[in-house]
Coordinates of N, CA and C in Angstrom, one line a residue:
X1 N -7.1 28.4 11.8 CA -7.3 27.0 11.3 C -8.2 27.2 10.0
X2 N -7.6 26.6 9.3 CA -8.6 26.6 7.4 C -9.7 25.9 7.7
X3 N -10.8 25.9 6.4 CA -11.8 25.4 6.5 C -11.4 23.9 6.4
X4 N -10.6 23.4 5.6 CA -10.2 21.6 5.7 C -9.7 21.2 7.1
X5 N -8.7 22.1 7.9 CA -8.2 21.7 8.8 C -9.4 21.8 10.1
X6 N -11.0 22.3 10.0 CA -12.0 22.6 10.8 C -13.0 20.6 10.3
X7 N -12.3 20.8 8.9 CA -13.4 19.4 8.2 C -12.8 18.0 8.5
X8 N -11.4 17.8 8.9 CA -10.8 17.0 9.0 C -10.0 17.0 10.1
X9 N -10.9 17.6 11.3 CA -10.6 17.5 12.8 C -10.1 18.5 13.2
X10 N -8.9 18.1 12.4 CA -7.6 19.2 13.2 C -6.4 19.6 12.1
X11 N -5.7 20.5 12.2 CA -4.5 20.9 11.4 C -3.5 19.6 11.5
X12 N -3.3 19.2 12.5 CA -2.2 18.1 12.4 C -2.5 16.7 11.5
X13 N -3.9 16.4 11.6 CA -4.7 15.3 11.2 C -4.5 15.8 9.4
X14 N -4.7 16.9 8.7 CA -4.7 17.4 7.7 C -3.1 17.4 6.8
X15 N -2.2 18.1 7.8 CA -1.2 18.0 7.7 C -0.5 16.4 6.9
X16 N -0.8 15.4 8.2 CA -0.4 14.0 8.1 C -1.2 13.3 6.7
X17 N -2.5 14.0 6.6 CA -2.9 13.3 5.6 C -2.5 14.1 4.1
X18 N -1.9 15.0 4.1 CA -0.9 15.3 2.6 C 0.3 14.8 2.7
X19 N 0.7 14.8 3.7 CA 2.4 13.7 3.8 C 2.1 12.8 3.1
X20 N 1.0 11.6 3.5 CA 1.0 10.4 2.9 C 0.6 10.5 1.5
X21 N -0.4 11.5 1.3 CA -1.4 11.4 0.2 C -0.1 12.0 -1.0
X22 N 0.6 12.6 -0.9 CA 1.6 13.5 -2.0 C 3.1 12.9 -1.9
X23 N 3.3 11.8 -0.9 CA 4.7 11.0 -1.2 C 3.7 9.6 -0.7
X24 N 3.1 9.3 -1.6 CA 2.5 7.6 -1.5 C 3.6 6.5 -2.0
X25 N 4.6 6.9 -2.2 CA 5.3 6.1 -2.6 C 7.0 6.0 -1.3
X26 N 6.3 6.4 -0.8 CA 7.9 6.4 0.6 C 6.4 6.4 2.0
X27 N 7.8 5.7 3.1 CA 7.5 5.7 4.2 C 7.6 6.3 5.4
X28 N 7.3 6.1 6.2 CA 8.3 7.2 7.0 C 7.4 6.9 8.7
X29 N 8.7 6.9 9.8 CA 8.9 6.7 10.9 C 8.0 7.9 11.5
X30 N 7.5 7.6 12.8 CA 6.8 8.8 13.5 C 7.5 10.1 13.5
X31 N 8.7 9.6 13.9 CA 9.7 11.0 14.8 C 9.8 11.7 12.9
X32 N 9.7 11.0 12.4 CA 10.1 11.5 10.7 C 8.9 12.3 10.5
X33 N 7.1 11.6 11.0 CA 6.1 12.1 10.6 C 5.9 13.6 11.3
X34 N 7.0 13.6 12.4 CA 6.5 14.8 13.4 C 7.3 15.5 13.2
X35 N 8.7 15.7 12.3 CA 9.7 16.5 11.8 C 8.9 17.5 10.9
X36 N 8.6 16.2 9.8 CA 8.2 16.8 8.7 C 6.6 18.0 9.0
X37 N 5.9 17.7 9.5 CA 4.8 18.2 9.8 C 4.6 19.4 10.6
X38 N 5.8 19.6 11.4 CA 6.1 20.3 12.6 C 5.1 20.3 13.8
X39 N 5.0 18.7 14.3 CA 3.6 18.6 15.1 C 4.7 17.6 16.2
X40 N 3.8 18.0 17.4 CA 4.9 16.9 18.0 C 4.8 15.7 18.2
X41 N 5.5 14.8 18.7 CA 5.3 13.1 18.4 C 3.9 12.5 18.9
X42 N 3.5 13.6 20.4 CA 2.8 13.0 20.9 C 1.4 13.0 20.0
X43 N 1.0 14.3 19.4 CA 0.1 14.5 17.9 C 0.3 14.0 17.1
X44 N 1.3 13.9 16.6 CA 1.4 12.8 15.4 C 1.2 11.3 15.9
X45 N 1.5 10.6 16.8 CA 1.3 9.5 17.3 C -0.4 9.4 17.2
X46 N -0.8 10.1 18.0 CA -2.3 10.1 18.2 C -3.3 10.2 16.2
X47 N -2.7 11.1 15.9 CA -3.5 11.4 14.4 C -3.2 10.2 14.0
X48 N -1.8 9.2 13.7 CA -1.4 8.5 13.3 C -2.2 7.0 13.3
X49 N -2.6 7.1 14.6 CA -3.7 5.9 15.5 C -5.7 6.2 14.5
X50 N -5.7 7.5 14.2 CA -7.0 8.1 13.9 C -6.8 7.1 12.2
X51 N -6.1 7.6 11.7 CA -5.9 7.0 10.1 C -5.6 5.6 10.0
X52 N -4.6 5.1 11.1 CA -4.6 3.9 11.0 C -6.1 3.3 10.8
X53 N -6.8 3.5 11.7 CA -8.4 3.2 11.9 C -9.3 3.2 11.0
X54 N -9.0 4.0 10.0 CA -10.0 4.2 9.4 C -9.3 3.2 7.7
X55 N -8.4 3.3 7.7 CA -7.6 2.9 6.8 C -6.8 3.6 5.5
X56 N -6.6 4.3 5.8 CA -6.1 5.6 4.9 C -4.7 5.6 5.0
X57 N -4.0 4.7 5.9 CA -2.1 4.4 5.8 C -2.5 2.7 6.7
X58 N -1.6 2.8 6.6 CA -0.6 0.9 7.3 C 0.6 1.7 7.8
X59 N 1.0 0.4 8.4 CA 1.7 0.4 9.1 C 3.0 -0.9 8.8
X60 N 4.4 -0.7 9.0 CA 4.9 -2.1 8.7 C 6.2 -1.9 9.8
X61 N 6.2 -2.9 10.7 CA 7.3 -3.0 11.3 C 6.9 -3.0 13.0
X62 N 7.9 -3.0 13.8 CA 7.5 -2.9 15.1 C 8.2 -1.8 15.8
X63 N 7.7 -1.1 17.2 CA 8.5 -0.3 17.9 C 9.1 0.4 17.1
X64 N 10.6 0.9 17.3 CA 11.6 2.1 17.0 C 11.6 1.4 14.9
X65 N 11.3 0.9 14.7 CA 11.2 0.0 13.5 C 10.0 0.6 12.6
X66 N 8.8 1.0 13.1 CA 8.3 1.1 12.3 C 8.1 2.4 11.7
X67 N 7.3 1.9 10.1 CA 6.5 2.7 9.1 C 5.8 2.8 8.6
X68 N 5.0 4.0 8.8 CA 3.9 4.2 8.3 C 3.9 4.9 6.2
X69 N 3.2 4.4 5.8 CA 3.0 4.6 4.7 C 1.5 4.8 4.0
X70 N 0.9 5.4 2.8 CA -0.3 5.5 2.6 C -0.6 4.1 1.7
X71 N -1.8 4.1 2.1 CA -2.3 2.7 1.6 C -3.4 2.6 0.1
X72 N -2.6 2.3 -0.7 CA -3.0 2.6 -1.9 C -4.6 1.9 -2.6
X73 N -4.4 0.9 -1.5 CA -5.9 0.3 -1.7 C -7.0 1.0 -0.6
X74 N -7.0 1.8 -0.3 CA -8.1 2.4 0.6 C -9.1 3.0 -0.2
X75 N -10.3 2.5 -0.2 CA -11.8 2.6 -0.9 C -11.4 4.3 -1.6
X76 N -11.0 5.1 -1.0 CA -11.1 6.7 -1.7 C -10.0 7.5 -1.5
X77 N -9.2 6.1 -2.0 CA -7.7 6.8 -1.9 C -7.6 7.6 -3.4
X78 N -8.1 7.3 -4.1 CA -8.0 8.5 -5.5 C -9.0 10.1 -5.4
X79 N -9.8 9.5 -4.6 CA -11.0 11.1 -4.4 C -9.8 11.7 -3.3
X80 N -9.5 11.0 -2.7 CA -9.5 12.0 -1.5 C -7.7 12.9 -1.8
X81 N -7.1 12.0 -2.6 CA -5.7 13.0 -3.5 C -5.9 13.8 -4.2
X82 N -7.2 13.8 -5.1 CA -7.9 14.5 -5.9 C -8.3 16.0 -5.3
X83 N -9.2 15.2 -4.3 CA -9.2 16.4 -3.3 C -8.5 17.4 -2.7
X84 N -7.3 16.5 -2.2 CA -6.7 17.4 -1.5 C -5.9 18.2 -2.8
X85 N -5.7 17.6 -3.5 CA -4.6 18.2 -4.7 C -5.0 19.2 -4.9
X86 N -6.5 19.5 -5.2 CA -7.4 20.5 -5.6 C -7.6 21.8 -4.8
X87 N -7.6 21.3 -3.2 CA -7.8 21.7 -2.5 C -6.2 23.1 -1.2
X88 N -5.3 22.2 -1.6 CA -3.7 22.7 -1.3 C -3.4 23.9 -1.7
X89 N -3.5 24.8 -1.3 CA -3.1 26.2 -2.0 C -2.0 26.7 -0.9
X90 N -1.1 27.2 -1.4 CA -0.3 27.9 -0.6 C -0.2 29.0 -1.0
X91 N -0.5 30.4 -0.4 CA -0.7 31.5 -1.1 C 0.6 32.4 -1.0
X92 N 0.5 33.2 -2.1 CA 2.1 34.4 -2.0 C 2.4 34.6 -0.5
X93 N 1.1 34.9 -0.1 CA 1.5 36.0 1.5 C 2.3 34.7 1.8
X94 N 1.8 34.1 2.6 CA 2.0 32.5 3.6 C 3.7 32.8 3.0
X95 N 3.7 32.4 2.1 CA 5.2 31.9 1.3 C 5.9 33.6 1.9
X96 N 6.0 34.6 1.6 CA 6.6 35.6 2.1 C 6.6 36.2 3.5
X97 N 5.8 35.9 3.8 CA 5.8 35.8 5.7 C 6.8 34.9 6.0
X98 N 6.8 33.8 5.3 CA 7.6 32.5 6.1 C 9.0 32.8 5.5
X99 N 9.3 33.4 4.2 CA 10.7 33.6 3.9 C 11.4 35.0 4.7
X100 N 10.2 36.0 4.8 CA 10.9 37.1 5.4 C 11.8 37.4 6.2
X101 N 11.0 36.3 7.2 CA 12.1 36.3 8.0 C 13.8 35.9 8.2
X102 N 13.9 35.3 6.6 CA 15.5 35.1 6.8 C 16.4 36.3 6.1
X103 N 16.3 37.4 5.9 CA 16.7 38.3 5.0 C 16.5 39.0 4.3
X104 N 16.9 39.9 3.4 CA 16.6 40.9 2.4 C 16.0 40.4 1.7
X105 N 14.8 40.2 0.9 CA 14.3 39.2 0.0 C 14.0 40.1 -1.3
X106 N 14.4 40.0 -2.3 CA 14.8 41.0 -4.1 C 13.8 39.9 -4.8
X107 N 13.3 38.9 -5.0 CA 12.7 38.1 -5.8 C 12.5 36.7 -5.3
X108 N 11.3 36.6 -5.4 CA 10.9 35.5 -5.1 C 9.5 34.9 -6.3
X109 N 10.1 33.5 -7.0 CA 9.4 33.0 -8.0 C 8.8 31.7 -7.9
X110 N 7.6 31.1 -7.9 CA 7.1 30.2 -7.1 C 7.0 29.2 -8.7
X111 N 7.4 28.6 -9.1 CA 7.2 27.1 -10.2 C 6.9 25.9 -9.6
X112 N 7.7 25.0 -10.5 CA 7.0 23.3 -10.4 C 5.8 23.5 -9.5
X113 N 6.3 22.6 -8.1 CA 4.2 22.1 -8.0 C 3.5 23.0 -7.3
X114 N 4.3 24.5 -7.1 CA 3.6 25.5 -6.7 C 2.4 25.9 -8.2
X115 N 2.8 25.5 -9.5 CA 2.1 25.7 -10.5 C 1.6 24.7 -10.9
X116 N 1.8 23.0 -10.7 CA 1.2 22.1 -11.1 C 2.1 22.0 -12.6
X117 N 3.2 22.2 -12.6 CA 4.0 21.7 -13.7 C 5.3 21.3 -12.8
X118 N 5.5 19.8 -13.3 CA 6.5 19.1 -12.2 C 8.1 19.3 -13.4
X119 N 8.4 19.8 -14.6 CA 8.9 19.7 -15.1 C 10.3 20.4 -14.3
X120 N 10.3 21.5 -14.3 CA 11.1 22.2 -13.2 C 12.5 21.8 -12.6
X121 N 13.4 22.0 -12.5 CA 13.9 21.6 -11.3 C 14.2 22.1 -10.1
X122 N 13.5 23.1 -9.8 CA 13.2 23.4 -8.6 C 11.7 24.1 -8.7
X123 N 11.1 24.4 -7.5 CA 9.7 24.8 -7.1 C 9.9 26.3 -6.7
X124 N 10.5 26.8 -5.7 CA 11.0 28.1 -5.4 C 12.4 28.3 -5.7
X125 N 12.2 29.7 -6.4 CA 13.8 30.6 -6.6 C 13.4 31.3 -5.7
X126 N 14.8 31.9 -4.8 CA 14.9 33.4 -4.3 C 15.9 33.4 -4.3
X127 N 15.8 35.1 -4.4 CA 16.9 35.9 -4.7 C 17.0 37.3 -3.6
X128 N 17.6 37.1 -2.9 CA 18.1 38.0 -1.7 C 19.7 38.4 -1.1
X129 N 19.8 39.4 -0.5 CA 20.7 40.1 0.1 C 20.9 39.4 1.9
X130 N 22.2 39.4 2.3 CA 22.0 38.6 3.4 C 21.3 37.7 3.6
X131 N 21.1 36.9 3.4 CA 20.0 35.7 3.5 C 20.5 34.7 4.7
X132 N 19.7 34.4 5.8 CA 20.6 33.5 7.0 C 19.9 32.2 6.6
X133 N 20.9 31.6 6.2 CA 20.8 30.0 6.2 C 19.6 29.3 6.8
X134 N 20.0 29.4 8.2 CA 19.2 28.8 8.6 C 17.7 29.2 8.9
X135 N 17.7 30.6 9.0 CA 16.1 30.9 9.1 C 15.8 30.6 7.9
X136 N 16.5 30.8 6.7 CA 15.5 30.3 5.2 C 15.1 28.9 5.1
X137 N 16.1 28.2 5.8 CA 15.5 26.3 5.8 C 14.5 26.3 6.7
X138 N 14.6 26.8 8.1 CA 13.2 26.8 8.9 C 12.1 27.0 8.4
X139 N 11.9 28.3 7.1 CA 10.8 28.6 6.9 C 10.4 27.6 5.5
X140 N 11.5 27.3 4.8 CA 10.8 25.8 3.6 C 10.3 25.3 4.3
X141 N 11.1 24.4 5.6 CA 10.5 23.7 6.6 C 9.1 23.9 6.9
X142 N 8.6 25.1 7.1 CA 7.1 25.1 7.2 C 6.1 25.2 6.5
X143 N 6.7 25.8 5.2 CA 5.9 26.0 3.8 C 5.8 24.2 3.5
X144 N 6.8 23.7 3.6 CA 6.6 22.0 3.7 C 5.9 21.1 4.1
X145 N 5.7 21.8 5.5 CA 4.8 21.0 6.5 C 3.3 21.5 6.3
X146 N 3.2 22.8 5.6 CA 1.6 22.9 5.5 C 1.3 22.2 4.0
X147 N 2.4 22.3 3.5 CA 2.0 21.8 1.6 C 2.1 20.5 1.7
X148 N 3.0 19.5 2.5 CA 2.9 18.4 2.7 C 3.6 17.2 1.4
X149 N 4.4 18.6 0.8 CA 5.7 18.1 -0.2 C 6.6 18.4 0.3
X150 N 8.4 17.8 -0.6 CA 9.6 18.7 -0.1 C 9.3 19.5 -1.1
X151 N 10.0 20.8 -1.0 CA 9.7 21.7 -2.1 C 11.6 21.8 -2.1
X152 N 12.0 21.9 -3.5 CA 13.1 21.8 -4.1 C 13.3 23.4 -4.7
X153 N 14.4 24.3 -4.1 CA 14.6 25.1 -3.4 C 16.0 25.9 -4.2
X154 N 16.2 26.9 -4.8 CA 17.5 27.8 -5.3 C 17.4 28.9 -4.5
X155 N 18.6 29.7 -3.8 CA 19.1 30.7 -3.5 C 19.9 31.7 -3.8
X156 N 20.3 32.2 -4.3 CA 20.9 33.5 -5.3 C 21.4 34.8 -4.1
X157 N 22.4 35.4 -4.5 CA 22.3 36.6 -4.0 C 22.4 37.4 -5.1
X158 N 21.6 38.7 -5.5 CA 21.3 39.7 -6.2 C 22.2 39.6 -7.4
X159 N 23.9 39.7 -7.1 CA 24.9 39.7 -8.1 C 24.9 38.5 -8.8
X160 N 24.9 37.2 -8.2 CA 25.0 36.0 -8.7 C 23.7 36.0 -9.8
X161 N 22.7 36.4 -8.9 CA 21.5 36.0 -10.0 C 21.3 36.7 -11.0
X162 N 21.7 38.2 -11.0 CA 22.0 39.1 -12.6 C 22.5 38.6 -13.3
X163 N 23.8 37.8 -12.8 CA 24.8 37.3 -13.6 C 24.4 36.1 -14.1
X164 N 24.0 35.1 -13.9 CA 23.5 33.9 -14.3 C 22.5 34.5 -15.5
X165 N 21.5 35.6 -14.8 CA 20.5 35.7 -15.9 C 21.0 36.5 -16.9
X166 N 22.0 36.9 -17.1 CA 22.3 37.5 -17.9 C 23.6 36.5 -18.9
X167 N 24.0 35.6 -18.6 CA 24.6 34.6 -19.3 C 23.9 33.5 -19.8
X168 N 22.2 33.7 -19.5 CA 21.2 31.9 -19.8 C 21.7 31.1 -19.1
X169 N 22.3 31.4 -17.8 CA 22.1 29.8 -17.0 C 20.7 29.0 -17.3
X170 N 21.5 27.8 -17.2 CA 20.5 26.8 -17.6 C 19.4 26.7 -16.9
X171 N 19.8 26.4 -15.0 CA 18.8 26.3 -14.0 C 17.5 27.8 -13.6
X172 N 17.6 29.1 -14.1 CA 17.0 29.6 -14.5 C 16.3 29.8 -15.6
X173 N 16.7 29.4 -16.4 CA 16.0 29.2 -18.0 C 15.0 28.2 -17.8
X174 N 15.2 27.3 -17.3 CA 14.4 26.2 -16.6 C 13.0 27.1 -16.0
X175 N 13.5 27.7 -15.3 CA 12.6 28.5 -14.5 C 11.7 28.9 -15.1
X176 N 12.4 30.2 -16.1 CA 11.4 31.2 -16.8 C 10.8 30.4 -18.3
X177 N 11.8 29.2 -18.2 CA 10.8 28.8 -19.6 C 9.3 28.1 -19.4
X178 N 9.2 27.5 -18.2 CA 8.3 27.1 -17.9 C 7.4 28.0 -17.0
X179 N 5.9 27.5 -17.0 CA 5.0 28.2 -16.0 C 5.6 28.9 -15.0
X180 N 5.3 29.7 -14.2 CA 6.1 30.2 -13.1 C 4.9 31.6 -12.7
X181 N 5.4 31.8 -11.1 CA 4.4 33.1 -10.8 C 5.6 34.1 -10.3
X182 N 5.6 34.9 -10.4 CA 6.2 35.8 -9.4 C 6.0 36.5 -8.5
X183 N 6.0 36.3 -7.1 CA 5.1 36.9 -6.4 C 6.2 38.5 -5.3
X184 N 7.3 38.3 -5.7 CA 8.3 39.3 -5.5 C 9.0 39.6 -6.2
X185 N 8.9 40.9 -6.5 CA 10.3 41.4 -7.9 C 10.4 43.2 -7.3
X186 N 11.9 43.2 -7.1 CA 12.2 44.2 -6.4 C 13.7 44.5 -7.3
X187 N 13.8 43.3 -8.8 CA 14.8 43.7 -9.0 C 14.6 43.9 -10.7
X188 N 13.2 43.8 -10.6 CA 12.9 43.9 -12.3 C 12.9 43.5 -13.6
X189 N 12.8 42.1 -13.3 CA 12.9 41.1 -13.9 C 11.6 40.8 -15.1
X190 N 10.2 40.8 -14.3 CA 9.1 40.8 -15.0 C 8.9 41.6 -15.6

C-alpha cells in the first residue's frame, strides 16, 4: 500500500477518488465503479457511501439506475485534482510487470498522460512478439484502475512496427514527435 493509499484510508478509497477526480465529466454506475477500479462491489459500495459523506461525488438516480459522479462544487475539489494529479505516478516497473505477462514484449513507450502531454493519440505503444490478447487488456485494465484513466492503447508486432516506422506512419510519428519515455527497447529504436 503507497503512502496516499495509507493517507486516504485505503487503496480502494484512493483508487475511486482518481476515477471521479480525472473523468469529472462522466458518470458511472457502481458495478461500472468496481470494474473499473478492480475492487469489488461490496468496497466500492462502502468507499462510495465514505465520499458520498463528505461530499466529494453525488449521486443521481435510484437503485439499479444510479450514478455517481464527481462534484464539481466541493470546497477542494481543485486542490485535491491538483493533488492527486501531482501526486499519480505510474512507474516503468508497475507498467512492465503488468504487461509482461501477456508476451514477448520488444518495446514499450509510455506518451500522452503518462507524460502530461494530452496531444497524442494514444498513451502506450507496444511492440511485441506473441502478444495474448487477452492478458494485454487485463493488464491496461490494471494500469487503469491504479491510474484511474482509460489509457488509449497501440499494439504492433515487431514486423508491422519496423514497417510502419520505416514508411512515417502517421500514428507513430505522433508518438515520437511528441514527448514520450521509453522504458523498453529491445529493438533499437532510441
Amino acid at each position: 500500500m503507497d503512502a496516499l493509499a495509507k493517507l486516504f484510508c485505503s487503496s480502494a478509497r484512493l483508487k475511486l477518488l482518481r476515477l471521479f477526480m480525472f473523468n469529472d465529466k462522466m458518470s458511472f454506475t457502481a458495478e461500472d465503479i468496481s470494474f473499473r477500479t478492480k475492487t469489488s462491489t461490496a468496497v466500492a459500495r462502502k468507499e462510495l457511501h465514505a465520499l458520498l459523506s463528505v461530499g466529494v461525488i453525488r449521486k443521481r438516480g435510484v437503485r439499479r439506475a444510479t450514478k455517481y459522479f464527481a462534484d464539481k462544487n466541493f470546497i477542494y475539489f481543485d486542490s485535491l485534482l491538483l493533488f492527486l494529479r501531482e501526486t499519480t505516478v505510474i512507474g516503468p516497473k508497475d507498467v512492465l510487470t503488468a504487461l509482461g505477462k501477456a508476451g514477448s514484449l520488444r518495446l514499450v513507450i509510455l506518451t500522452g498522460i503518462f507524460t502530461g502531454v494530452i496531444e497524442p493519440k494514444i498513451d502506450l505503444l507496444i511492440v511485441g512478439d506473441k502478444l495474448e490478447e487477452r492478458a494485454l487488456i487485463s493488464a491496461v485494465r490494471t494500469i487503469e484502475a491504479d491510474f484511474g484513466r482509460e489509457i488509449r492503447f497501440a499494439t504492433f508486432s515487431t514486423e508491422d512496427f519496423r514497417y510502419r516506422y520505416g514508411v512515417y506512419d502517421r500514428l507513430l510519428r505522433d508518438v515520437f514527435d511528441y514527448e514520450h519515455r521509453t522504458i523498453l527497447d529491445k529493438i533499437g529504436i532510441s
